Rosetta silent file (secondary structure, phi, psi, omega in degrees, C-alpha in Angstrom):
SEQUENCE: XXXXXXXXXXXXXXXXXXXXXXXXXXXXXXXXXXXXXXXXXXXXXXXXXXXXXXXXXXXXXXXXXXXXXXXXXXXXXXXXXXXXXXXXXXXXXXXXXXXXXXXXXXXXXXXXXXXXXXXXXXXXXXXXX
SCORE:     score description
SCORE:     0.000 S_00000001
   1 L     0.000  134.972 -179.285    0.000    0.000    0.000 S_00000001
   2 L   -79.872  131.289 -179.447    1.302    3.436   -0.959 S_00000001
   3 L   -95.138  135.324  179.660    1.698    5.855    1.960 S_00000001
   4 L  -101.296  129.045 -176.459    0.688    9.485    1.477 S_00000001
   5 L   -97.312    2.568  179.617    2.816   12.063    3.286 S_00000001
   6 L  -142.043  155.805  179.607    0.507   14.968    2.750 S_00000001
   7 L   -89.636  136.627  177.369   -3.152   15.714    3.145 S_00000001
   8 L   -61.997  142.152  178.533   -5.130   16.450    0.010 S_00000001
   9 L   -68.146  140.194  174.186   -6.137   20.078   -0.266 S_00000001
  10 L   -94.699  159.291  176.044   -9.696   20.910    0.533 S_00000001
  11 L   -59.656  153.012  179.649  -11.595   23.559   -1.400 S_00000001
  12 L   -58.756  135.973 -179.688  -11.084   27.109   -0.168 S_00000001
  13 L  -140.281  123.572  176.481  -13.313   27.909    2.773 S_00000001
  14 H   -62.050  -35.978  179.093  -13.705   31.250    4.524 S_00000001
  15 H   -61.327  -45.626  179.396  -14.823   29.378    7.619 S_00000001
  16 H   -66.234  -38.272  177.303  -11.594   27.336    7.692 S_00000001
  17 H   -64.203  -40.222  177.243   -9.484   30.467    7.113 S_00000001
  18 H   -61.064  -40.165  177.378  -11.305   32.122   10.008 S_00000001
  19 H   -63.556  -37.684  178.295  -10.472   29.153   12.215 S_00000001
  20 H   -60.651  -43.708  176.960   -6.812   29.508   11.208 S_00000001
  21 H   -64.108  -37.547  177.615   -6.820   33.117   12.376 S_00000001
  22 H   -59.848  -43.360  178.024   -8.501   32.003   15.587 S_00000001
  23 H   -62.011  -41.712 -179.683   -5.669   29.538   16.245 S_00000001
  24 H   -63.658  -44.030  178.931   -3.109   32.285   15.623 S_00000001
  25 H   -66.473  -34.135  174.080   -4.844   34.677   18.034 S_00000001
  26 H   -61.432  -40.337  178.064   -5.033   31.896   20.624 S_00000001
  27 H   -63.507  -41.545  178.824   -1.269   31.518   20.256 S_00000001
  28 H   -64.766  -43.515  178.373   -0.726   35.235   20.763 S_00000001
  29 H   -61.060  -44.885  179.417   -2.949   35.223   23.874 S_00000001
  30 H   -62.732  -39.737  178.756   -1.077   32.210   25.292 S_00000001
  31 H   -58.116  -47.870 -179.263    2.232   33.913   24.515 S_00000001
  32 H   -69.159  -31.773  179.852    1.250   37.010   26.525 S_00000001
  33 H   -73.034  -29.690 -169.913   -0.125   34.929   29.399 S_00000001
  34 H  -112.721  -18.293 -172.867    2.971   32.761   29.785 S_00000001
  35 L  -112.376  117.597 -179.941    6.034   34.638   28.524 S_00000001
  36 H   -63.965  -34.552 -178.910    7.525   37.519   30.526 S_00000001
  37 H   -64.486  -23.138  179.277    9.551   38.691   27.521 S_00000001
  38 H   -59.723  -39.077  179.673    6.317   39.386   25.646 S_00000001
  39 H   -68.922  -35.392  176.421    5.682   42.368   27.914 S_00000001
  40 H   -65.121  -42.983  178.612    9.197   43.691   27.328 S_00000001
  41 H   -65.947  -37.892  177.940    8.706   43.433   23.568 S_00000001
  42 H   -63.712  -44.595  178.149    5.307   45.104   23.865 S_00000001
  43 H   -60.247  -45.396  178.918    6.828   47.973   25.855 S_00000001
  44 H   -61.993  -40.518  179.039    9.609   48.384   23.269 S_00000001
  45 H   -63.311  -43.399  178.949    7.043   48.342   20.462 S_00000001
  46 H   -62.477  -41.802  178.150    4.965   51.018   22.193 S_00000001
  47 H   -61.221  -43.741  179.466    8.081   53.181   22.675 S_00000001
  48 H   -62.117  -44.346 -179.996    8.937   52.864   18.973 S_00000001
  49 H   -63.520  -44.048  178.761    5.391   53.824   17.934 S_00000001
  50 H   -61.959  -45.873  178.897    5.378   56.833   20.291 S_00000001
  51 H   -61.514  -38.090 -179.711    8.775   57.994   19.032 S_00000001
  52 H   -67.952  -26.211  177.020    7.602   57.603   15.430 S_00000001
  53 H   -82.541  -44.160 -178.171    4.617   59.857   16.170 S_00000001
  54 H   -68.239  -42.036  178.450    6.555   62.457   18.198 S_00000001
  55 L  -113.863   86.398 -172.394    9.435   62.555   15.717 S_00000001
  56 L   -47.563  135.825 -177.939    7.667   61.997   12.392 S_00000001
  57 L  -110.209  156.276  176.103    9.364   59.371   10.244 S_00000001
  58 L   -74.238  170.306  177.518    9.449   58.923    6.504 S_00000001
  59 H   -61.498  -41.043  179.575    7.651   56.054    4.819 S_00000001
  60 H   -65.204  -44.152  177.833   10.966   54.248    4.384 S_00000001
  61 H   -62.266  -41.115  178.287   11.878   54.750    8.041 S_00000001
  62 H   -61.627  -40.363  178.911    8.434   53.521    9.098 S_00000001
  63 H   -65.081  -42.629  178.396    8.907   50.406    6.968 S_00000001
  64 H   -62.347  -44.403  179.592   12.335   49.740    8.505 S_00000001
  65 H   -65.126  -44.466 -179.837   10.932   50.166   12.017 S_00000001
  66 H   -62.609  -44.617  178.774    7.881   47.990   11.306 S_00000001
  67 H   -65.279  -40.317  179.387    9.997   45.204    9.801 S_00000001
  68 H   -62.224  -48.237  179.014   12.495   45.415   12.657 S_00000001
  69 H   -62.262  -44.852 -179.778    9.779   45.180   15.292 S_00000001
  70 H   -61.208  -40.583  178.758    8.051   42.389   13.377 S_00000001
  71 H   -64.142  -39.640  179.171   11.244   40.359   13.076 S_00000001
  72 H   -65.043  -45.389  177.989   11.851   40.588   16.823 S_00000001
  73 H   -59.681  -46.171 -179.143    8.285   39.481   17.582 S_00000001
  74 H   -63.018  -42.780  179.036    8.549   36.588   15.118 S_00000001
  75 H   -61.288  -42.351 -179.867   11.920   35.527   16.535 S_00000001
  76 H   -66.425  -39.285  177.359   10.545   35.559   20.077 S_00000001
  77 H   -64.886  -44.581  176.649    7.497   33.530   19.047 S_00000001
  78 H   -62.853  -41.600  178.097    9.691   30.968   17.262 S_00000001
  79 H   -58.375  -45.962  179.594   12.028   30.886   20.256 S_00000001
  80 H   -62.727  -43.705  179.178    9.123   30.176   22.575 S_00000001
  81 H   -61.914  -43.472  179.690    7.804   27.447   20.277 S_00000001
  82 H   -63.964  -43.222  178.375   11.232   25.812   20.067 S_00000001
  83 H   -61.105  -42.812  179.814   11.660   25.943   23.848 S_00000001
  84 H   -65.305  -39.795  177.401    8.227   24.358   24.374 S_00000001
  85 H   -62.326  -44.797 -178.702    9.017   21.617   21.843 S_00000001
  86 H   -65.287  -38.715  177.049   12.325   20.879   23.553 S_00000001
  87 H   -65.951  -33.413  178.111   10.626   20.764   26.970 S_00000001
  88 H   -69.633  -38.337 -179.299    8.057   18.364   25.517 S_00000001
  89 H   -66.062  -43.060 -179.021   10.789   16.131   24.119 S_00000001
  90 L  -158.122  132.810  174.921   12.626   15.885   27.426 S_00000001
  91 L   -89.281  -12.921  177.804   12.347   17.458   30.854 S_00000001
  92 L   -75.757  148.685  176.294   15.819   16.180   31.703 S_00000001
  93 L   -73.823  122.478  178.677   18.770   18.492   31.180 S_00000001
  94 L  -132.208  137.518 -177.521   20.553   17.414   28.018 S_00000001
  95 H   -58.919  -36.895 -178.811   23.444   19.219   26.329 S_00000001
  96 H   -66.605  -40.077  179.718   21.866   18.908   22.872 S_00000001
  97 H   -70.479  -39.498  176.098   18.599   20.460   24.033 S_00000001
  98 H   -59.418  -43.262  179.408   20.439   23.247   25.855 S_00000001
  99 H   -59.732  -46.448  179.499   22.368   23.959   22.647 S_00000001
 100 H   -61.843  -45.681  179.246   19.135   24.169   20.619 S_00000001
 101 H   -64.064  -40.504  179.085   17.516   26.464   23.195 S_00000001
 102 H   -63.995  -41.357  177.842   20.623   28.661   23.360 S_00000001
 103 H   -62.771  -42.365  179.613   20.687   29.015   19.566 S_00000001
 104 H   -62.920  -43.728  177.033   17.022   29.931   19.551 S_00000001
 105 H   -64.996  -36.792  178.372   17.551   32.556   22.245 S_00000001
 106 H   -62.632  -36.445  178.036   20.555   33.878   20.327 S_00000001
 107 H   -61.448  -39.670  177.248   18.324   34.419   17.284 S_00000001
 108 H   -65.046  -44.511  179.481   16.099   36.670   19.379 S_00000001
 109 H   -59.628  -44.851 -179.556   19.129   38.567   20.667 S_00000001
 110 H   -61.044  -46.032  179.996   20.464   39.093   17.134 S_00000001
 111 H   -66.756  -37.005  179.453   17.131   40.424   15.873 S_00000001
 112 H   -66.197  -41.011  178.311   16.721   42.651   18.946 S_00000001
 113 H   -65.678  -42.118  178.094   20.200   44.146   18.513 S_00000001
 114 H   -64.030  -40.185  178.456   19.539   44.744   14.805 S_00000001
 115 H   -65.938  -41.035  177.555   16.184   46.360   15.635 S_00000001
 116 H   -62.548  -41.660  177.899   17.811   48.558   18.267 S_00000001
 117 H   -62.013  -44.472  178.282   20.446   49.607   15.740 S_00000001
 118 H   -60.893  -43.482  178.734   17.734   50.463   13.209 S_00000001
 119 H   -61.895  -43.079  178.487   15.885   52.465   15.853 S_00000001
 120 H   -63.868  -41.852  179.335   19.014   54.370   16.803 S_00000001
 121 H   -61.975  -39.257 -179.388   19.808   55.107   13.146 S_00000001
 122 H   -75.660  -44.916 -168.440   16.295   56.466   12.611 S_00000001
 123 H   -92.775  -29.039 -178.631   15.774   58.362   15.865 S_00000001
 124 H   -56.632  -48.113  178.299   19.166   59.741   16.953 S_00000001
 125 H   -61.831  -32.496 -179.004   19.293   62.340   14.160 S_00000001
 126 H   -74.413  -34.410 -176.015   15.701   63.355   14.896 S_00000001
 127 H   -82.595  -43.018 -171.296   16.214   63.657   18.658 S_00000001
 128 H  -105.186   -7.533 -179.451   19.671   65.235   18.831 S_00000001
 129 L  -112.777    0.000    0.000   20.086   67.141   15.589 S_00000001
């Protein structure tokens, strides 16, 4: 018997797409309920939005800021998912799992540093010049 590795596509359904969005919003709610870093990212996002209003930014600057903020959020969400998967795989401390978790956390750090650099490049001239 031939084994199928994928599910056949169903016809497009607005109801099913709505359910997909529901799952995504459930994930965001769970993220905010369980992850302390979510509040730090939210605070940073609010600061960026306030600065962008107080010191008006160009369309290009707004795009850079939006992408930077979005990348940090996505990295943190992926990091959280990877950590939860690793915890599900094993609750015991294992060097391989620590390595995976450390790499995932490093990805968040890299995106956060890049976002901070973008923010400084955009806002320092507006604030101090």
